[in-house]
Amino acid sequence: MFVLLFLGWHVWFNDVVLGAAQDKASATLSQQWQIATRGQTEFDRAIGSSDGVFVTSVPPVLPRVNDAEAFANLIIPRFGDRYVRTIAETVDIASVLNNTATSVGHYPSSNLLGELGNFAIAGHRTTYGAAFGWVDNLRVGDRIYIEAEEGWYIYRFRNLEFVYPSEVAVLNPVPQTTIAAQERILTITTCHPKLSAAERFIAYSVFESFVPRENGTPTEVSAVVGRD
């Protein structure tokens, strides 16, 4: 009994400590992007729009970055008003998923952020900050935000799926099929059940819109973006 209580405390404490460190790292990254945007000229910000303000359904495609390099923040309001995690390239356990500065990894075999197809990411459901510890709380229509230097990629949650670890077709441009992609999908993968890797918990979302950084922070996530 004591051992079980200790293990439960250890998992909880590990998540709290590393989750706080990951929150801080995400905030630092966001602040860097905000400073860079404030340094732009009015002419720079107006390129691509007659008034410099627009929301578009055709987002910029982020170039591929180096392995373990952070390039975006993931914000899911359903997970709490302070939830934010940093996305890095690759799903390597040591350098990304267990890292105090990241915790979410992009599958290199999946599409790039902003590209037609499937932007697929992975994170722990328990321990090391539990990036996706609340994935089962998602509800149809929930917004999911990915903040990059260019702005915010906004998705709407659609459905959940359970698969075995060997079912890698969830990473295809159109998950579980071989047809050509006609839309932009966000796929979240994590372990199921908690404290086990027997299955994978998959959450699918569909791209809704892109908000350039110069437009200002979307209201729903303004409290979490770039905070100290």
PDB file of C-alpha atoms in Angstrom:
ATOM      1  CA  MET A   1       0.000   0.000   0.000  1.00  0.00           C
ATOM      2  CA  PHE A   2       2.799   2.400   0.917  1.00  0.00           C
ATOM      3  CA  VAL A   3       4.545   1.655  -2.373  1.00  0.00           C
ATOM      4  CA  LEU A   4       1.385   2.448  -4.354  1.00  0.00           C
ATOM      5  CA  LEU A   5       0.902   5.709  -2.468  1.00  0.00           C
ATOM      6  CA  PHE A   6       4.523   6.673  -3.077  1.00  0.00           C
ATOM      7  CA  LEU A   7       4.272   5.910  -6.796  1.00  0.00           C
ATOM      8  CA  GLY A   8       1.089   7.966  -7.047  1.00  0.00           C
ATOM      9  CA  TRP A   9       2.724  10.891  -5.253  1.00  0.00           C
ATOM     10  CA  HIS A  10       5.859  10.591  -7.400  1.00  0.00           C
ATOM     11  CA  VAL A  11       3.872  10.715 -10.655  1.00  0.00           C
ATOM     12  CA  TRP A  12       1.810  13.689  -9.448  1.00  0.00           C
ATOM     13  CA  PHE A  13       4.841  15.592  -8.142  1.00  0.00           C
ATOM     14  CA  ASN A  14       6.814  14.870 -11.318  1.00  0.00           C
ATOM     15  CA  ASP A  15       3.985  16.250 -13.451  1.00  0.00           C
ATOM     16  CA  VAL A  16       3.602  19.393 -11.328  1.00  0.00           C
ATOM     17  CA  VAL A  17       7.311  20.263 -11.296  1.00  0.00           C
ATOM     18  CA  LEU A  18       8.031  19.512 -14.947  1.00  0.00           C
ATOM     19  CA  GLY A  19       4.724  20.995 -16.079  1.00  0.00           C
ATOM     20  CA  ALA A  20       5.659  24.293 -14.410  1.00  0.00           C
ATOM     21  CA  ALA A  21       9.081  24.255 -16.079  1.00  0.00           C
ATOM     22  CA  GLN A  22       7.482  23.585 -19.456  1.00  0.00           C
ATOM     23  CA  ASP A  23       4.989  26.423 -18.905  1.00  0.00           C
ATOM     24  CA  LYS A  24       7.868  28.818 -18.264  1.00  0.00           C
ATOM     25  CA  ALA A  25       9.767  27.676 -21.363  1.00  0.00           C
ATOM     26  CA  SER A  26       6.657  28.154 -23.517  1.00  0.00           C
ATOM     27  CA  ALA A  27       6.108  31.658 -22.145  1.00  0.00           C
ATOM     28  CA  THR A  28       9.711  32.601 -22.892  1.00  0.00           C
ATOM     29  CA  LEU A  29       9.368  31.437 -26.491  1.00  0.00           C
ATOM     30  CA  SER A  30       6.136  33.380 -26.960  1.00  0.00           C
ATOM     31  CA  GLN A  31       7.675  36.550 -25.513  1.00  0.00           C
ATOM     32  CA  GLN A  32      10.569  36.291 -27.963  1.00  0.00           C
ATOM     33  CA  TRP A  33       8.130  36.190 -30.871  1.00  0.00           C
ATOM     34  CA  GLN A  34       6.178  39.170 -29.534  1.00  0.00           C
ATOM     35  CA  ILE A  35       9.346  41.239 -29.215  1.00  0.00           C
ATOM     36  CA  ALA A  36      10.347  40.344 -32.780  1.00  0.00           C
ATOM     37  CA  THR A  37       6.934  41.423 -34.089  1.00  0.00           C
ATOM     38  CA  ARG A  38       7.048  44.764 -32.256  1.00  0.00           C
ATOM     39  CA  GLY A  39      10.331  45.412 -34.040  1.00  0.00           C
ATOM     40  CA  GLN A  40       8.705  45.242 -37.468  1.00  0.00           C
ATOM     41  CA  THR A  41       7.883  48.393 -39.398  1.00  0.00           C
ATOM     42  CA  GLU A  42       4.308  49.274 -40.311  1.00  0.00           C
ATOM     43  CA  PHE A  43       5.189  48.560 -43.950  1.00  0.00           C
ATOM     44  CA  ASP A  44       6.437  45.078 -43.091  1.00  0.00           C
ATOM     45  CA  ARG A  45       3.251  44.239 -41.228  1.00  0.00           C
ATOM     46  CA  ALA A  46       0.968  45.475 -44.003  1.00  0.00           C
ATOM     47  CA  ILE A  47       2.377  43.195 -46.682  1.00  0.00           C
ATOM     48  CA  GLY A  48      -0.310  40.803 -47.923  1.00  0.00           C
ATOM     49  CA  SER A  49      -3.290  42.902 -46.861  1.00  0.00           C
ATOM     50  CA  SER A  50      -4.659  46.322 -47.725  1.00  0.00           C
ATOM     51  CA  ASP A  51      -5.025  47.231 -44.059  1.00  0.00           C
ATOM     52  CA  GLY A  52      -2.479  44.951 -42.418  1.00  0.00           C
ATOM     53  CA  VAL A  53      -5.205  42.979 -40.604  1.00  0.00           C
ATOM     54  CA  PHE A  54      -6.632  39.690 -41.823  1.00  0.00           C
ATOM     55  CA  VAL A  55      -7.610  36.163 -40.882  1.00  0.00           C
ATOM     56  CA  THR A  56      -7.020  33.544 -43.531  1.00  0.00           C
ATOM     57  CA  SER A  57      -7.892  29.939 -44.286  1.00  0.00           C
ATOM     58  CA  VAL A  58      -4.562  29.506 -46.123  1.00  0.00           C
ATOM     59  CA  PRO A  59      -1.813  29.610 -43.481  1.00  0.00           C
ATOM     60  CA  PRO A  60       1.936  29.898 -44.034  1.00  0.00           C
ATOM     61  CA  VAL A  61       3.822  26.601 -44.072  1.00  0.00           C
ATOM     62  CA  LEU A  62       6.580  26.453 -41.482  1.00  0.00           C
ATOM     63  CA  PRO A  63       9.904  25.117 -42.771  1.00  0.00           C
ATOM     64  CA  ARG A  64      11.340  21.987 -41.204  1.00  0.00           C
ATOM     65  CA  VAL A  65      13.653  22.679 -38.270  1.00  0.00           C
ATOM     66  CA  ASN A  66      16.479  20.715 -36.684  1.00  0.00           C
ATOM     67  CA  ASP A  67      15.797  17.719 -34.470  1.00  0.00           C
ATOM     68  CA  ALA A  68      14.782  18.716 -30.923  1.00  0.00           C
ATOM     69  CA  GLU A  69      14.434  22.385 -31.951  1.00  0.00           C
ATOM     70  CA  ALA A  70      11.383  24.156 -30.506  1.00  0.00           C
ATOM     71  CA  PHE A  71       9.233  25.897 -33.115  1.00  0.00           C
ATOM     72  CA  ALA A  72       5.683  26.287 -31.763  1.00  0.00           C
ATOM     73  CA  ASN A  73       3.504  26.394 -28.649  1.00  0.00           C
ATOM     74  CA  LEU A  74       0.397  24.267 -28.170  1.00  0.00           C
ATOM     75  CA  ILE A  75      -2.498  25.891 -26.291  1.00  0.00           C
ATOM     76  CA  ILE A  76      -5.631  23.898 -25.435  1.00  0.00           C
ATOM     77  CA  PRO A  77      -8.141  25.938 -23.387  1.00  0.00           C
ATOM     78  CA  ARG A  78     -10.089  22.782 -22.474  1.00  0.00           C
ATOM     79  CA  PHE A  79      -7.027  21.621 -20.503  1.00  0.00           C
ATOM     80  CA  GLY A  80      -7.092  24.710 -18.278  1.00  0.00           C
ATOM     81  CA  ASP A  81      -6.605  28.468 -18.559  1.00  0.00           C
ATOM     82  CA  ARG A  82      -2.849  28.132 -17.962  1.00  0.00           C
ATOM     83  CA  TYR A  83      -2.158  25.179 -20.243  1.00  0.00           C
ATOM     84  CA  VAL A  84       0.591  25.668 -22.827  1.00  0.00           C
ATOM     85  CA  ARG A  85       3.295  23.285 -24.036  1.00  0.00           C
ATOM     86  CA  THR A  86       6.143  23.734 -26.504  1.00  0.00           C
ATOM     87  CA  ILE A  87       6.373  21.625 -29.664  1.00  0.00           C
ATOM     88  CA  ALA A  88       9.788  20.510 -30.893  1.00  0.00           C
ATOM     89  CA  GLU A  89      10.848  18.508 -33.937  1.00  0.00           C
ATOM     90  CA  THR A  90      10.903  14.684 -33.580  1.00  0.00           C
ATOM     91  CA  VAL A  91       9.311  12.461 -30.951  1.00  0.00           C
ATOM     92  CA  ASP A  92      12.577  11.353 -29.361  1.00  0.00           C
ATOM     93  CA  ILE A  93      11.940  10.521 -25.719  1.00  0.00           C
ATOM     94  CA  ALA A  94      15.133  11.872 -24.154  1.00  0.00           C
ATOM     95  CA  SER A  95      15.563  15.098 -26.127  1.00  0.00           C
ATOM     96  CA  VAL A  96      11.906  16.091 -26.579  1.00  0.00           C
ATOM     97  CA  LEU A  97       9.159  14.196 -24.732  1.00  0.00           C
ATOM     98  CA  ASN A  98      11.026  14.063 -21.393  1.00  0.00           C
ATOM     99  CA  ASN A  99      12.555  17.509 -21.788  1.00  0.00           C
ATOM    100  CA  THR A 100      11.846  20.237 -19.225  1.00  0.00           C
ATOM    101  CA  ALA A 101      11.636  22.836 -22.013  1.00  0.00           C
ATOM    102  CA  THR A 102       9.448  21.000 -24.526  1.00  0.00           C
ATOM    103  CA  SER A 103       7.310  17.841 -23.901  1.00  0.00           C
ATOM    104  CA  VAL A 104       5.459  17.658 -27.241  1.00  0.00           C
ATOM    105  CA  GLY A 105       7.103  16.344 -30.393  1.00  0.00           C
ATOM    106  CA  HIS A 106       6.251  16.538 -34.091  1.00  0.00           C
ATOM    107  CA  TYR A 107       6.453  13.300 -36.063  1.00  0.00           C
ATOM    108  CA  PRO A 108       8.992  14.051 -38.849  1.00  0.00           C
ATOM    109  CA  SER A 109       7.157  11.659 -41.175  1.00  0.00           C
ATOM    110  CA  SER A 110       3.954  13.705 -40.945  1.00  0.00           C
ATOM    111  CA  ASN A 111       3.166  16.978 -42.698  1.00  0.00           C
ATOM    112  CA  LEU A 112       4.609  20.356 -41.739  1.00  0.00           C
ATOM    113  CA  LEU A 113       2.583  22.906 -39.800  1.00  0.00           C
ATOM    114  CA  GLY A 114       0.390  24.787 -42.271  1.00  0.00           C
ATOM    115  CA  GLU A 115       0.799  22.214 -45.028  1.00  0.00           C
ATOM    116  CA  LEU A 116      -2.157  20.353 -46.526  1.00  0.00           C
ATOM    117  CA  GLY A 117      -2.300  17.021 -44.758  1.00  0.00           C
ATOM    118  CA  ASN A 118      -1.679  15.785 -41.241  1.00  0.00           C
ATOM    119  CA  PHE A 119       0.419  17.646 -38.666  1.00  0.00           C
ATOM    120  CA  ALA A 120       0.895  14.884 -36.070  1.00  0.00           C
ATOM    121  CA  ILE A 121       2.309  15.335 -32.578  1.00  0.00           C
ATOM    122  CA  ALA A 122       2.999  13.158 -29.533  1.00  0.00           C
ATOM    123  CA  GLY A 123       3.286  13.665 -25.786  1.00  0.00           C
ATOM    124  CA  HIS A 124       3.045  11.802 -22.495  1.00  0.00           C
ATOM    125  CA  ARG A 125      -0.288  11.179 -20.799  1.00  0.00           C
ATOM    126  CA  THR A 126       1.372  10.730 -17.413  1.00  0.00           C
ATOM    127  CA  THR A 127       4.783  11.800 -16.031  1.00  0.00           C
ATOM    128  CA  TYR A 128       7.210  14.385 -17.426  1.00  0.00           C
ATOM    129  CA  GLY A 129       4.572  17.108 -17.323  1.00  0.00           C
ATOM    130  CA  ALA A 130       1.755  14.937 -18.735  1.00  0.00           C
ATOM    131  CA  ALA A 131       1.321  17.080 -21.837  1.00  0.00           C
ATOM    132  CA  PHE A 132      -1.773  15.127 -22.874  1.00  0.00           C
ATOM    133  CA  GLY A 133      -3.027  14.023 -19.478  1.00  0.00           C
ATOM    134  CA  TRP A 134      -6.456  15.543 -20.136  1.00  0.00           C
ATOM    135  CA  VAL A 135      -6.977  14.423 -23.729  1.00  0.00           C
ATOM    136  CA  ASP A 136     -10.150  12.554 -22.764  1.00  0.00           C
ATOM    137  CA  ASN A 137     -11.679  15.878 -21.635  1.00  0.00           C
ATOM    138  CA  LEU A 138     -11.809  17.232 -25.193  1.00  0.00           C
ATOM    139  CA  ARG A 139     -15.276  17.971 -26.574  1.00  0.00           C
ATOM    140  CA  VAL A 140     -16.363  18.258 -30.196  1.00  0.00           C
ATOM    141  CA  GLY A 141     -15.820  21.820 -31.399  1.00  0.00           C
ATOM    142  CA  ASP A 142     -13.163  22.734 -28.822  1.00  0.00           C
ATOM    143  CA  ARG A 143     -10.571  25.096 -30.256  1.00  0.00           C
ATOM    144  CA  ILE A 144      -6.912  24.101 -30.223  1.00  0.00           C
ATOM    145  CA  TYR A 145      -4.282  26.768 -30.906  1.00  0.00           C
ATOM    146  CA  ILE A 146      -0.760  26.354 -32.207  1.00  0.00           C
ATOM    147  CA  GLU A 147       1.280  29.515 -31.756  1.00  0.00           C
ATOM    148  CA  ALA A 148       4.298  30.005 -34.025  1.00  0.00           C
ATOM    149  CA  GLU A 149       6.405  33.058 -34.781  1.00  0.00           C
ATOM    150  CA  GLU A 150       4.117  33.952 -37.695  1.00  0.00           C
ATOM    151  CA  GLY A 151       0.875  33.748 -35.710  1.00  0.00           C
ATOM    152  CA  TRP A 152      -1.817  31.336 -34.530  1.00  0.00           C
ATOM    153  CA  TYR A 153      -3.021  28.204 -36.311  1.00  0.00           C
ATOM    154  CA  ILE A 154      -6.514  27.432 -35.020  1.00  0.00           C
ATOM    155  CA  TYR A 155      -8.098  23.976 -35.139  1.00  0.00           C
ATOM    156  CA  ARG A 156     -11.445  22.514 -34.029  1.00  0.00           C
ATOM    157  CA  PHE A 157     -11.480  19.175 -32.244  1.00  0.00           C
ATOM    158  CA  ARG A 158     -13.447  16.517 -34.130  1.00  0.00           C
ATOM    159  CA  ASN A 159     -13.127  13.000 -32.680  1.00  0.00           C
ATOM    160  CA  LEU A 160     -11.152  10.428 -30.693  1.00  0.00           C
ATOM    161  CA  GLU A 161      -9.853   7.013 -31.674  1.00  0.00           C
ATOM    162  CA  PHE A 162      -8.054   4.139 -29.938  1.00  0.00           C
ATOM    163  CA  VAL A 163      -5.445   2.160 -31.871  1.00  0.00           C
ATOM    164  CA  TYR A 164      -2.578  -0.247 -31.257  1.00  0.00           C
ATOM    165  CA  PRO A 165       0.982   1.163 -31.377  1.00  0.00           C
ATOM    166  CA  SER A 166       1.577  -0.644 -34.676  1.00  0.00           C
ATOM    167  CA  GLU A 167      -1.215   1.282 -36.444  1.00  0.00           C
ATOM    168  CA  VAL A 168       0.979   4.052 -37.828  1.00  0.00           C
ATOM    169  CA  ALA A 169      -1.516   4.953 -40.567  1.00  0.00           C
ATOM    170  CA  VAL A 170      -2.869   7.569 -38.156  1.00  0.00           C
ATOM    171  CA  LEU A 171       0.130   9.631 -39.311  1.00  0.00           C
ATOM    172  CA  ASN A 172      -0.844   9.524 -43.013  1.00  0.00           C
ATOM    173  CA  PRO A 173      -1.802  12.815 -44.735  1.00  0.00           C
ATOM    174  CA  VAL A 174      -5.395  11.605 -44.360  1.00  0.00           C
ATOM    175  CA  PRO A 175      -5.324   9.341 -41.287  1.00  0.00           C
ATOM    176  CA  GLN A 176      -6.070   5.652 -41.839  1.00  0.00           C
ATOM    177  CA  THR A 177      -6.317   6.070 -45.633  1.00  0.00           C
ATOM    178  CA  THR A 178      -4.016   6.572 -48.613  1.00  0.00           C
ATOM    179  CA  ILE A 179      -6.078   9.235 -50.405  1.00  0.00           C
ATOM    180  CA  ALA A 180      -4.668  12.684 -51.192  1.00  0.00           C
ATOM    181  CA  ALA A 181      -5.123  15.350 -48.529  1.00  0.00           C
ATOM    182  CA  GLN A 182      -7.688  18.076 -49.161  1.00  0.00           C
ATOM    183  CA  GLU A 183      -7.609  19.663 -45.713  1.00  0.00           C
ATOM    184  CA  ARG A 184      -5.290  20.361 -42.791  1.00  0.00           C
ATOM    185  CA  ILE A 185      -5.538  17.992 -39.845  1.00  0.00           C
ATOM    186  CA  LEU A 186      -3.971  18.044 -36.389  1.00  0.00           C
ATOM    187  CA  THR A 187      -3.422  14.605 -34.860  1.00  0.00           C
ATOM    188  CA  ILE A 188      -2.551  14.251 -31.178  1.00  0.00           C
ATOM    189  CA  THR A 189      -1.181  10.880 -30.060  1.00  0.00           C
ATOM    190  CA  THR A 190      -0.582   9.676 -26.517  1.00  0.00           C
ATOM    191  CA  CYS A 191      -0.570   6.445 -24.528  1.00  0.00           C
ATOM    192  CA  HIS A 192      -3.626   4.538 -23.284  1.00  0.00           C
ATOM    193  CA  PRO A 193      -4.522   3.600 -20.645  1.00  0.00           C
ATOM    194  CA  LYS A 194      -2.697   5.860 -18.223  1.00  0.00           C
ATOM    195  CA  LEU A 195       0.626   4.425 -17.009  1.00  0.00           C
ATOM    196  CA  SER A 196       0.583   1.967 -19.903  1.00  0.00           C
ATOM    197  CA  ALA A 197       1.723   1.907 -23.527  1.00  0.00           C
ATOM    198  CA  ALA A 198      -0.577  -0.933 -24.586  1.00  0.00           C
ATOM    199  CA  GLU A 199      -2.607   1.306 -26.909  1.00  0.00           C
ATOM    200  CA  ARG A 200      -2.586   4.794 -28.376  1.00  0.00           C
ATOM    201  CA  PHE A 201      -5.195   7.486 -27.693  1.00  0.00           C
ATOM    202  CA  ILE A 202      -5.676   9.575 -30.848  1.00  0.00           C
ATOM    203  CA  ALA A 203      -7.383  12.979 -31.010  1.00  0.00           C
ATOM    204  CA  TYR A 204      -8.168  14.498 -34.415  1.00  0.00           C
ATOM    205  CA  SER A 205      -8.827  18.183 -35.101  1.00  0.00           C
ATOM    206  CA  VAL A 206      -9.484  20.100 -38.327  1.00  0.00           C
ATOM    207  CA  PHE A 207      -7.882  23.419 -39.286  1.00  0.00           C
ATOM    208  CA  GLU A 208     -10.210  26.403 -39.036  1.00  0.00           C
ATOM    209  CA  SER A 209      -8.167  29.575 -39.613  1.00  0.00           C
ATOM    210  CA  PHE A 210      -4.861  31.373 -39.233  1.00  0.00           C
ATOM    211  CA  VAL A 211      -4.416  34.663 -37.353  1.00  0.00           C
ATOM    212  CA  PRO A 212      -1.221  36.622 -38.169  1.00  0.00           C
ATOM    213  CA  ARG A 213       0.685  37.782 -35.100  1.00  0.00           C
ATOM    214  CA  GLU A 214       0.261  41.443 -36.034  1.00  0.00           C
ATOM    215  CA  ASN A 215      -3.513  41.008 -35.579  1.00  0.00           C
ATOM    216  CA  GLY A 216      -2.984  40.567 -31.868  1.00  0.00           C
ATOM    217  CA  THR A 217      -3.516  37.528 -29.667  1.00  0.00           C
ATOM    218  CA  PRO A 218      -6.828  35.647 -30.063  1.00  0.00           C
ATOM    219  CA  THR A 219      -9.049  36.558 -27.109  1.00  0.00           C
ATOM    220  CA  GLU A 220      -9.551  32.999 -25.891  1.00  0.00           C
ATOM    221  CA  VAL A 221      -5.823  32.509 -25.250  1.00  0.00           C
ATOM    222  CA  SER A 222      -4.739  36.052 -24.371  1.00  0.00           C
ATOM    223  CA  ALA A 223      -4.337  35.193 -20.674  1.00  0.00           C
ATOM    224  CA  VAL A 224      -1.858  32.395 -21.322  1.00  0.00           C
ATOM    225  CA  VAL A 225       0.226  33.756 -24.219  1.00  0.00           C
ATOM    226  CA  GLY A 226       3.566  35.255 -23.225  1.00  0.00           C
ATOM    227  CA  ARG A 227       2.788  35.505 -19.531  1.00  0.00           C
ATOM    228  CA  ASP A 228       5.643  35.598 -17.013  1.00  0.00           C
TER     229      ASP A 228
END
